[in-house]
Amino acid sequence: MNQQQILDYLAQKDIRHIKFAFADIDGILRGKVIHAQKFIDGLEQGYGFCDVVFGWDSSDMAYDNVDVTGWHTGYPDKSCRIDLSTFRTIPWQNNIPFFMADFSGEGNEGVPCPRTLLKNIAQQCADMGYHPEFAQEFEWFNFSETPKSLAQKSYVNPEPLTPGMFGYSILRSSQQSEFYYDLLNLLEQFNIPLEGLHTETGPGVYEAAIIHDYALAAADKAALLKNAVKEIASKHGITASFMAKWTETLPGCSGHVHQSLWSLDKSTNLFYDENNALHMSDLMKHYLAGQLYCLPHILPLYAPTINSYKRLVEGAWAPTTITWGIDNRTTALRVLNSSHKSTRIETRIPGADTNPYLAISAALASGLYGIKNKLPLNIQPVKGNGYLDKSNGSLAPNLLEAANTMKASPIANELFGESFTQHFANTRIWEWRQFSKQITDWELKRYFEII
């Protein structure tokens, strides 16, 4: 719908309120429900929002190591602008109109808005003559818990929705059919169509693959899917967790990013070359080389939390080395090359805990870097176990090391701008500092009595 059609819709339906949201630096949706008249009044100039939303962490604790906002700036309002192209209604909330928003436009220079970052990178891609097509897929655990019951048991021993290791199970999804079909049908109505939804290996694990779309729309759908799944699950007395790895004894939860570049009219997959032995065009090889080259410099965008690195361990269906391969699930980058329509790259580092705007920004910007610089694909594809091939390096083992590398990297500054890079890296260093102060259950069990 265009602006007039949306205004007509609100008037015809006598709609009094709308909801909008944007993603903060962690990918958490922040937003408001506002009166329809306030919505109309703010379409041109935006809606004032305290910029603390980019100055605090996931627990609303204010950073003390960032420049863009803080006590030193007085936490002023910034203008949040609604993107009318994202209009949809929320079927499980009385079909209230909903929009995505961001902090783009005049007056918002320097605001570290993830959606704005991706908009700018996608525009760079278009300016180079390419249409970026993306999709993110997610695994997550479902628990027969509520936020209250989890807090009462201090998040220890949550009860999975279903027992046992039962990937691709028709039985388990049928045993929770009301929840399962609510996910399928309500997400479809919410304009997040799924290519597939199934159980993964592990108790209570689901995996959803979103149908591919233009990079920005794909990120919108990915960010909204995570929040929507949590809301739909809550209606069934279920808590859905997108934590990268909630227990050592089970596989983690991925958030793989699939991507390809097409002609601007979307008729030709520019990654595909039927005359090449691997069906990979030179453009695809440059793009792939760019991702491999930039990976150590931008890892926190793919692995943004302390917990992310608990998933990135050998033999746990997540990569640990700077590698690629043809349909190889042990490498960091997996090339799928079966046809013109489906040839793409799967970036396998991201977990379900990623901010979709930042994970997709990282993949696209680093791929474009390879194209701009015509980087040769000198790394050979891995055949067999990618965990064993450390000839091109391994991923950083923890968030602090990865964040410090990004903070000092001229490559990251070039890809995302110095202001954003420094802000984001500092937020990850803050995250490490908060973790480092904590006394864990492991420490208590290991040292309390015996040491």
Short mmCIF file of C-alpha atoms in Angstrom, two decimals:
data_model
loop_
_atom_site.label_atom_id
_atom_site.label_comp_id
_atom_site.label_asym_id
_atom_site.label_seq_id
_atom_site.Cartn_x
_atom_site.Cartn_y
_atom_site.Cartn_z
CA MET A 1 0.00 0.00 0.00
CA ASN A 2 1.09 3.58 -0.59
CA GLN A 3 0.56 6.31 2.00
CA GLN A 4 -2.89 7.31 0.78
CA GLN A 5 -4.08 3.71 0.65
CA ILE A 6 -2.90 3.19 4.22
CA LEU A 7 -4.68 6.34 5.40
CA ASP A 8 -7.84 5.21 3.60
CA TYR A 9 -7.55 1.78 5.24
CA LEU A 10 -7.29 3.33 8.71
CA ALA A 11 -10.30 5.54 8.04
CA GLN A 12 -12.47 2.81 6.52
CA LYS A 13 -11.71 0.40 9.37
CA ASP A 14 -12.05 3.17 11.98
CA ILE A 15 -8.66 2.16 13.38
CA ARG A 16 -7.61 4.23 16.40
CA HIS A 17 -4.18 2.81 17.16
CA ILE A 18 -1.13 1.44 15.35
CA LYS A 19 1.99 -0.31 16.57
CA PHE A 20 5.52 0.24 15.32
CA ALA A 21 8.94 -1.09 16.32
CA PHE A 22 12.61 -0.92 15.44
CA ALA A 23 15.55 -3.16 16.27
CA ASP A 24 18.13 -2.02 18.81
CA ILE A 25 21.81 -2.96 18.62
CA ASP A 26 21.04 -6.48 19.95
CA GLY A 27 18.19 -7.01 17.50
CA ILE A 28 15.57 -6.64 20.25
CA LEU A 29 12.41 -4.94 19.02
CA ARG A 30 11.61 -1.69 20.82
CA GLY A 31 8.51 0.30 19.98
CA LYS A 32 5.17 1.80 20.91
CA VAL A 33 1.46 1.71 20.29
CA ILE A 34 0.35 5.20 19.26
CA HIS A 35 -2.92 6.89 18.34
CA ALA A 36 -3.78 6.95 14.65
CA GLN A 37 -3.68 10.75 14.63
CA LYS A 38 -0.16 10.77 16.09
CA PHE A 39 0.81 8.29 13.40
CA ILE A 40 -0.54 10.59 10.69
CA ASP A 41 1.06 13.70 12.20
CA GLY A 42 4.50 12.07 12.34
CA LEU A 43 4.67 10.62 8.83
CA GLU A 44 6.86 13.43 7.56
CA GLN A 45 9.02 14.38 10.55
CA GLY A 46 9.05 11.14 12.48
CA TYR A 47 8.40 10.32 16.11
CA GLY A 48 10.65 11.37 18.95
CA PHE A 49 12.37 8.48 20.68
CA CYS A 50 14.92 8.74 23.48
CA ASP A 51 18.26 7.69 22.03
CA VAL A 52 19.00 5.64 25.13
CA VAL A 53 17.65 2.76 23.04
CA PHE A 54 21.10 2.72 21.42
CA GLY A 55 22.86 3.49 24.68
CA TRP A 56 21.87 0.51 26.79
CA ASP A 57 22.21 -3.24 26.64
CA SER A 58 19.62 -6.02 26.50
CA SER A 59 18.99 -5.57 30.24
CA ASP A 60 18.52 -1.77 29.93
CA MET A 61 21.86 -1.05 31.62
CA ALA A 62 23.45 2.13 30.23
CA TYR A 63 26.81 1.72 28.51
CA ASP A 64 29.65 3.76 30.00
CA ASN A 65 32.02 3.33 27.04
CA VAL A 66 30.20 4.73 23.98
CA ASP A 67 30.23 8.21 22.47
CA VAL A 68 27.01 8.53 20.51
CA THR A 69 24.79 8.81 23.56
CA GLY A 70 25.04 8.74 27.34
CA TRP A 71 24.87 10.94 30.41
CA HIS A 72 27.34 13.23 28.61
CA THR A 73 24.75 13.96 25.88
CA GLY A 74 21.66 14.11 28.11
CA TYR A 75 19.90 11.30 26.19
CA PRO A 76 18.00 13.50 23.71
CA ASP A 77 15.23 12.38 21.38
CA LYS A 78 16.04 11.21 17.90
CA SER A 79 13.56 11.05 15.06
CA CYS A 80 12.29 7.53 14.46
CA ARG A 81 10.73 7.16 11.01
CA ILE A 82 8.17 4.56 9.99
CA ASP A 83 8.70 2.66 6.74
CA LEU A 84 5.24 2.44 5.18
CA SER A 85 6.31 -0.39 2.88
CA THR A 86 6.47 -2.68 5.93
CA PHE A 87 2.72 -2.38 6.69
CA ARG A 88 1.10 -5.56 7.95
CA THR A 89 -1.45 -6.45 10.64
CA ILE A 90 -0.86 -8.66 13.68
CA PRO A 91 -3.44 -11.49 13.51
CA TRP A 92 -2.91 -12.61 17.12
CA GLN A 93 -3.41 -9.04 18.41
CA ASN A 94 -6.79 -8.13 16.90
CA ASN A 95 -5.15 -7.27 13.57
CA ILE A 96 -3.66 -4.02 14.84
CA PRO A 97 -1.69 -2.33 12.03
CA PHE A 98 2.07 -2.71 12.42
CA PHE A 99 5.10 -1.04 10.83
CA MET A 100 8.86 -1.34 11.05
CA ALA A 101 10.81 1.84 11.72
CA ASP A 102 14.39 3.06 11.80
CA PHE A 103 16.50 6.13 12.49
CA SER A 104 17.42 7.11 8.95
CA GLY A 105 17.15 10.58 7.47
CA GLU A 106 18.24 14.08 8.35
CA GLY A 107 19.15 14.66 11.98
CA ASN A 108 20.07 11.04 12.64
CA GLU A 109 23.66 11.12 11.43
CA GLY A 110 25.79 8.91 13.63
CA VAL A 111 22.87 7.04 15.22
CA PRO A 112 23.95 3.35 15.23
CA CYS A 113 20.67 2.03 13.85
CA PRO A 114 21.06 -1.52 12.48
CA ARG A 115 18.23 -1.19 9.97
CA THR A 116 19.66 2.05 8.61
CA LEU A 117 23.06 0.39 8.26
CA LEU A 118 21.57 -2.39 6.14
CA LYS A 119 19.57 0.10 4.04
CA ASN A 120 22.77 1.91 3.17
CA ILE A 121 24.67 -1.27 2.30
CA ALA A 122 21.77 -2.56 0.19
CA GLN A 123 21.76 0.76 -1.67
CA GLN A 124 25.50 0.41 -2.33
CA CYS A 125 24.71 -3.01 -3.78
CA ALA A 126 22.04 -1.53 -6.07
CA ASP A 127 24.43 1.23 -7.14
CA MET A 128 26.87 -1.49 -8.21
CA GLY A 129 24.12 -2.99 -10.37
CA TYR A 130 23.05 -5.94 -8.21
CA HIS A 131 19.86 -7.00 -6.47
CA PRO A 132 20.66 -8.73 -3.13
CA GLU A 133 18.36 -11.66 -2.37
CA PHE A 134 18.56 -13.02 1.18
CA ALA A 135 16.88 -15.32 3.68
CA GLN A 136 17.67 -16.26 7.26
CA GLU A 137 16.66 -19.52 8.87
CA PHE A 138 16.41 -20.13 12.61
CA GLU A 139 16.48 -22.96 15.09
CA TRP A 140 15.07 -22.41 18.57
CA PHE A 141 14.09 -24.39 21.65
CA ASN A 142 10.55 -24.41 23.01
CA PHE A 143 9.86 -24.94 26.71
CA SER A 144 6.74 -25.68 28.73
CA GLU A 145 7.50 -22.62 30.83
CA THR A 146 6.44 -19.03 31.35
CA PRO A 147 8.69 -16.07 32.17
CA LYS A 148 7.43 -16.33 35.74
CA SER A 149 8.11 -20.08 36.09
CA LEU A 150 11.59 -19.65 34.60
CA ALA A 151 12.42 -16.89 37.05
CA GLN A 152 11.13 -18.95 39.97
CA LYS A 153 13.53 -21.79 39.09
CA SER A 154 16.37 -19.33 38.26
CA TYR A 155 16.40 -20.62 34.67
CA VAL A 156 17.70 -24.00 35.89
CA ASN A 157 16.35 -27.21 34.31
CA PRO A 158 13.63 -25.71 32.10
CA GLU A 159 11.18 -28.31 30.82
CA PRO A 160 11.42 -28.84 27.04
CA LEU A 161 8.16 -28.88 25.12
CA THR A 162 8.78 -32.43 23.92
CA PRO A 163 11.27 -35.14 24.98
CA GLY A 164 14.12 -36.75 23.13
CA MET A 165 16.27 -36.20 20.06
CA PHE A 166 13.78 -36.37 17.22
CA GLY A 167 14.74 -34.26 14.17
CA TYR A 168 12.32 -33.99 11.25
CA SER A 169 9.66 -35.66 13.35
CA ILE A 170 6.12 -35.71 12.03
CA LEU A 171 4.98 -37.21 15.33
CA ARG A 172 6.33 -34.51 17.66
CA SER A 173 4.89 -31.61 15.66
CA SER A 174 1.54 -33.43 15.48
CA GLN A 175 1.54 -33.80 19.26
CA GLN A 176 1.76 -29.99 19.49
CA SER A 177 -0.41 -29.34 16.46
CA GLU A 178 -2.22 -26.25 17.77
CA PHE A 179 1.06 -24.44 18.40
CA TYR A 180 2.68 -25.80 15.24
CA TYR A 181 -0.12 -24.70 12.92
CA ASP A 182 -0.51 -21.38 14.67
CA LEU A 183 3.12 -20.72 13.80
CA LEU A 184 2.61 -21.66 10.15
CA ASN A 185 -0.69 -19.87 9.62
CA LEU A 186 -0.24 -16.77 11.77
CA LEU A 187 3.24 -16.08 10.44
CA GLU A 188 1.87 -16.36 6.90
CA GLN A 189 -0.88 -13.88 7.74
CA PHE A 190 1.79 -11.62 9.26
CA ASN A 191 3.63 -11.61 5.91
CA ILE A 192 6.40 -13.93 7.06
CA PRO A 193 5.82 -16.91 4.75
CA LEU A 194 7.85 -19.98 5.69
CA GLU A 195 9.53 -22.24 3.19
CA GLY A 196 9.53 -24.95 5.82
CA LEU A 197 8.92 -25.63 9.51
CA HIS A 198 10.06 -28.82 11.22
CA THR A 199 11.52 -30.24 14.40
CA GLU A 200 15.31 -30.35 14.73
CA THR A 201 17.40 -32.76 16.73
CA GLY A 202 16.98 -32.00 20.40
CA PRO A 203 14.04 -31.85 22.82
CA GLY A 204 11.52 -29.23 21.79
CA VAL A 205 13.56 -27.77 18.92
CA TYR A 206 11.96 -26.24 15.82
CA GLU A 207 13.58 -24.89 12.69
CA ALA A 208 11.97 -22.37 10.35
CA ALA A 209 13.25 -21.25 6.96
CA ILE A 210 11.82 -17.95 5.72
CA ILE A 211 11.16 -17.56 1.99
CA HIS A 212 13.87 -15.37 0.45
CA ASP A 213 13.36 -11.68 -0.33
CA TYR A 214 15.22 -8.42 -0.94
CA ALA A 215 17.92 -8.00 1.73
CA LEU A 216 16.13 -5.35 3.82
CA ALA A 217 12.75 -7.10 3.64
CA ALA A 218 14.45 -10.39 4.54
CA ALA A 219 16.00 -8.81 7.63
CA ASP A 220 12.63 -7.30 8.61
CA LYS A 221 11.03 -10.72 8.35
CA ALA A 222 13.82 -12.38 10.32
CA ALA A 223 13.66 -9.83 13.15
CA LEU A 224 9.88 -10.04 13.24
CA LEU A 225 9.88 -13.85 13.15
CA LYS A 226 11.91 -14.04 16.35
CA ASN A 227 9.54 -11.72 18.18
CA ALA A 228 6.41 -13.21 16.64
CA VAL A 229 7.38 -16.77 17.57
CA LYS A 230 7.83 -15.67 21.19
CA GLU A 231 4.43 -13.96 21.23
CA ILE A 232 2.62 -16.88 19.59
CA ALA A 233 4.36 -19.36 21.90
CA SER A 234 3.32 -17.33 24.92
CA LYS A 235 -0.34 -17.70 23.93
CA HIS A 236 0.17 -21.46 24.28
CA GLY A 237 1.96 -21.27 27.62
CA ILE A 238 5.29 -21.88 25.89
CA THR A 239 8.56 -19.98 26.07
CA ALA A 240 10.61 -19.91 22.87
CA SER A 241 14.35 -19.33 23.25
CA PHE A 242 16.67 -18.17 20.48
CA MET A 243 19.73 -18.41 22.72
CA ALA A 244 22.69 -19.76 20.73
CA LYS A 245 23.32 -22.64 23.15
CA TRP A 246 21.39 -23.15 26.37
CA THR A 247 23.09 -26.36 27.51
CA GLU A 248 26.43 -28.03 26.89
CA THR A 249 24.79 -31.40 26.25
CA LEU A 250 22.72 -30.38 23.21
CA PRO A 251 23.44 -28.77 19.83
CA GLY A 252 23.12 -25.02 19.57
CA CYS A 253 20.66 -22.93 17.58
CA SER A 254 21.74 -21.56 14.24
CA GLY A 255 20.64 -18.50 12.28
CA HIS A 256 22.21 -19.26 8.89
CA VAL A 257 22.09 -16.57 6.22
CA HIS A 258 21.39 -17.54 2.59
CA GLN A 259 22.23 -15.06 -0.16
CA SER A 260 22.70 -14.47 -3.86
CA LEU A 261 23.09 -11.47 -6.17
CA TRP A 262 20.74 -11.05 -9.12
CA SER A 263 20.34 -8.63 -11.99
CA LEU A 264 18.39 -5.52 -11.03
CA ASP A 265 15.33 -6.85 -12.85
CA LYS A 266 15.68 -10.09 -10.81
CA SER A 267 15.73 -12.25 -13.93
CA THR A 268 19.29 -13.56 -13.70
CA ASN A 269 21.14 -15.17 -10.81
CA LEU A 270 24.57 -13.58 -11.15
CA PHE A 271 26.15 -16.26 -8.95
CA TYR A 272 25.42 -19.03 -11.45
CA ASP A 273 27.61 -20.00 -14.42
CA GLU A 274 26.61 -23.19 -16.19
CA ASN A 275 29.96 -23.30 -18.02
CA ASN A 276 32.01 -23.36 -14.82
CA ALA A 277 32.88 -26.76 -13.35
CA LEU A 278 31.37 -25.72 -10.00
CA HIS A 279 28.64 -23.58 -11.64
CA MET A 280 30.18 -20.57 -9.84
CA SER A 281 30.48 -17.26 -11.69
CA ASP A 282 33.53 -15.03 -11.24
CA LEU A 283 31.26 -12.61 -9.38
CA MET A 284 30.31 -15.33 -6.92
CA LYS A 285 33.96 -16.25 -6.41
CA HIS A 286 34.88 -12.63 -5.63
CA TYR A 287 31.92 -12.36 -3.26
CA LEU A 288 32.89 -15.57 -1.50
CA ALA A 289 36.52 -14.47 -1.26
CA GLY A 290 35.39 -11.20 0.31
CA GLN A 291 33.43 -13.00 2.99
CA LEU A 292 36.35 -15.27 3.82
CA TYR A 293 38.83 -12.38 3.91
CA CYS A 294 36.65 -10.12 6.08
CA LEU A 295 35.36 -12.80 8.45
CA PRO A 296 37.92 -12.35 11.28
CA HIS A 297 37.36 -8.56 11.18
CA ILE A 298 33.57 -8.68 11.57
CA LEU A 299 32.89 -11.84 13.58
CA PRO A 300 30.92 -10.09 16.40
CA LEU A 301 28.21 -9.18 13.90
CA TYR A 302 27.69 -12.92 13.37
CA ALA A 303 28.41 -13.98 16.97
CA PRO A 304 27.32 -11.05 19.16
CA THR A 305 26.95 -12.55 22.64
CA ILE A 306 29.05 -14.35 25.24
CA ASN A 307 26.94 -17.41 24.58
CA SER A 308 27.47 -17.32 20.79
CA TYR A 309 30.94 -18.81 21.17
CA LYS A 310 29.64 -21.80 23.18
CA ARG A 311 27.90 -22.86 19.95
CA LEU A 312 30.98 -22.39 17.73
CA VAL A 313 32.75 -25.58 18.80
CA GLU A 314 33.93 -28.61 16.88
CA GLY A 315 31.43 -31.31 16.06
CA ALA A 316 28.35 -29.29 17.09
CA TRP A 317 26.96 -28.44 13.63
CA ALA A 318 28.56 -24.98 13.74
CA PRO A 319 31.80 -23.89 12.05
CA THR A 320 35.09 -23.13 13.77
CA THR A 321 37.43 -22.52 10.82
CA ILE A 322 37.71 -20.04 7.92
CA THR A 323 36.64 -22.48 5.23
CA TRP A 324 34.16 -23.06 2.43
CA GLY A 325 32.88 -26.09 0.61
CA ILE A 326 30.30 -27.38 -1.85
CA ASP A 327 27.25 -28.48 0.15
CA ASN A 328 29.49 -29.02 3.19
CA ARG A 329 27.93 -28.40 6.59
CA THR A 330 31.26 -28.43 8.44
CA THR A 331 32.55 -25.23 6.82
CA ALA A 332 31.93 -21.56 7.58
CA LEU A 333 30.53 -20.93 4.10
CA ARG A 334 28.51 -23.52 2.21
CA VAL A 335 28.00 -23.17 -1.54
CA LEU A 336 24.82 -24.60 -3.04
CA ASN A 337 25.11 -24.75 -6.83
CA SER A 338 22.50 -27.14 -8.20
CA SER A 339 20.66 -24.76 -10.54
CA HIS A 340 20.30 -21.19 -11.80
CA LYS A 341 17.35 -20.62 -9.50
CA SER A 342 18.86 -21.97 -6.29
CA THR A 343 22.62 -21.25 -6.50
CA ARG A 344 23.59 -19.32 -3.39
CA ILE A 345 25.95 -19.02 -0.44
CA GLU A 346 24.96 -20.07 3.05
CA THR A 347 26.89 -18.20 5.75
CA ARG A 348 26.81 -20.69 8.61
CA ILE A 349 28.52 -18.75 11.41
CA PRO A 350 25.45 -16.83 12.71
CA GLY A 351 23.45 -18.30 15.55
CA ALA A 352 19.82 -17.70 16.37
CA ASP A 353 20.95 -14.96 18.76
CA THR A 354 22.07 -12.66 15.94
CA ASN A 355 20.59 -9.30 15.07
CA PRO A 356 19.34 -10.08 11.53
CA TYR A 357 20.09 -6.58 10.25
CA LEU A 358 23.69 -6.88 11.36
CA ALA A 359 24.23 -10.48 10.25
CA ILE A 360 22.88 -9.68 6.77
CA SER A 361 24.84 -6.39 6.68
CA ALA A 362 28.02 -8.30 7.49
CA ALA A 363 27.44 -10.92 4.81
CA LEU A 364 26.49 -8.43 2.10
CA ALA A 365 29.14 -5.79 2.87
CA SER A 366 31.98 -8.33 3.02
CA GLY A 367 30.82 -9.99 -0.19
CA LEU A 368 30.67 -6.63 -1.98
CA TYR A 369 34.16 -5.88 -0.65
CA GLY A 370 35.41 -8.94 -2.49
CA ILE A 371 33.72 -7.80 -5.70
CA LYS A 372 34.98 -4.21 -5.47
CA ASN A 373 38.53 -5.39 -4.91
CA LYS A 374 38.26 -8.37 -7.29
CA LEU A 375 39.64 -10.64 -4.58
CA PRO A 376 40.73 -14.01 -5.95
CA LEU A 377 39.26 -17.13 -4.40
CA ASN A 378 42.59 -18.63 -3.39
CA ILE A 379 41.18 -20.81 -0.62
CA GLN A 380 40.31 -24.25 -1.93
CA PRO A 381 36.96 -25.88 -1.10
CA VAL A 382 37.04 -28.37 1.74
CA LYS A 383 36.11 -31.92 0.95
CA GLY A 384 35.33 -33.73 4.16
CA ASN A 385 35.77 -32.41 7.69
CA GLY A 386 36.14 -28.63 7.75
CA TYR A 387 36.94 -28.65 11.46
CA LEU A 388 40.33 -30.15 10.64
CA ASP A 389 41.32 -27.58 8.02
CA LYS A 390 42.91 -24.73 9.99
CA SER A 391 45.24 -23.63 7.20
CA ASN A 392 43.40 -20.34 6.73
CA GLY A 393 42.77 -19.66 10.40
CA SER A 394 40.09 -20.33 12.99
CA LEU A 395 37.30 -18.21 14.40
CA ALA A 396 38.04 -16.22 17.55
CA PRO A 397 37.25 -18.31 20.66
CA ASN A 398 35.36 -15.64 22.60
CA LEU A 399 33.57 -12.33 22.31
CA LEU A 400 36.34 -10.21 23.82
CA GLU A 401 38.96 -11.35 21.31
CA ALA A 402 36.53 -10.95 18.42
CA ALA A 403 35.40 -7.48 19.56
CA ASN A 404 38.94 -6.22 20.07
CA THR A 405 39.87 -7.42 16.58
CA MET A 406 36.87 -5.63 15.09
CA LYS A 407 37.56 -2.45 17.07
CA ALA A 408 41.12 -2.24 15.69
CA SER A 409 40.20 -3.28 12.15
CA PRO A 410 40.45 -0.82 9.23
CA ILE A 411 38.44 -3.37 7.23
CA ALA A 412 35.45 -3.11 9.59
CA ASN A 413 35.72 0.70 9.56
CA GLU A 414 35.65 0.66 5.77
CA LEU A 415 32.66 -1.68 5.57
CA PHE A 416 30.43 -0.07 8.19
CA GLY A 417 31.91 3.35 8.93
CA GLU A 418 34.11 4.20 11.87
CA SER A 419 31.28 5.58 14.03
CA PHE A 420 29.16 2.43 13.84
CA THR A 421 32.12 0.05 14.08
CA GLN A 422 33.52 1.65 17.20
CA HIS A 423 30.11 1.88 18.86
CA PHE A 424 29.23 -1.73 18.15
CA ALA A 425 32.64 -3.08 19.17
CA ASN A 426 32.44 -1.13 22.43
CA THR A 427 28.99 -2.56 23.17
CA ARG A 428 30.43 -6.06 22.78
CA ILE A 429 33.36 -5.21 25.09
CA TRP A 430 30.78 -3.92 27.58
CA GLU A 431 28.95 -7.25 27.28
CA TRP A 432 32.19 -9.08 28.14
CA ARG A 433 32.74 -6.83 31.15
CA GLN A 434 29.26 -7.60 32.50
CA PHE A 435 29.90 -11.32 32.12
CA SER A 436 33.33 -11.16 33.73
CA LYS A 437 31.89 -9.78 36.95
CA GLN A 438 29.50 -12.68 37.46
CA ILE A 439 29.99 -15.69 39.74
CA THR A 440 28.77 -18.73 37.82
CA ASP A 441 27.25 -21.99 39.01
CA TRP A 442 30.31 -23.74 37.57
CA GLU A 443 32.60 -21.74 39.86
CA LEU A 444 30.49 -22.39 42.91
CA LYS A 445 30.35 -26.13 42.27
CA ARG A 446 34.04 -26.33 41.51
CA TYR A 447 35.53 -24.10 44.20
CA PHE A 448 33.05 -23.40 47.02
CA GLU A 449 33.91 -26.34 49.24
CA ILE A 450 37.00 -28.02 47.86
CA ILE A 451 39.53 -25.40 46.81
#
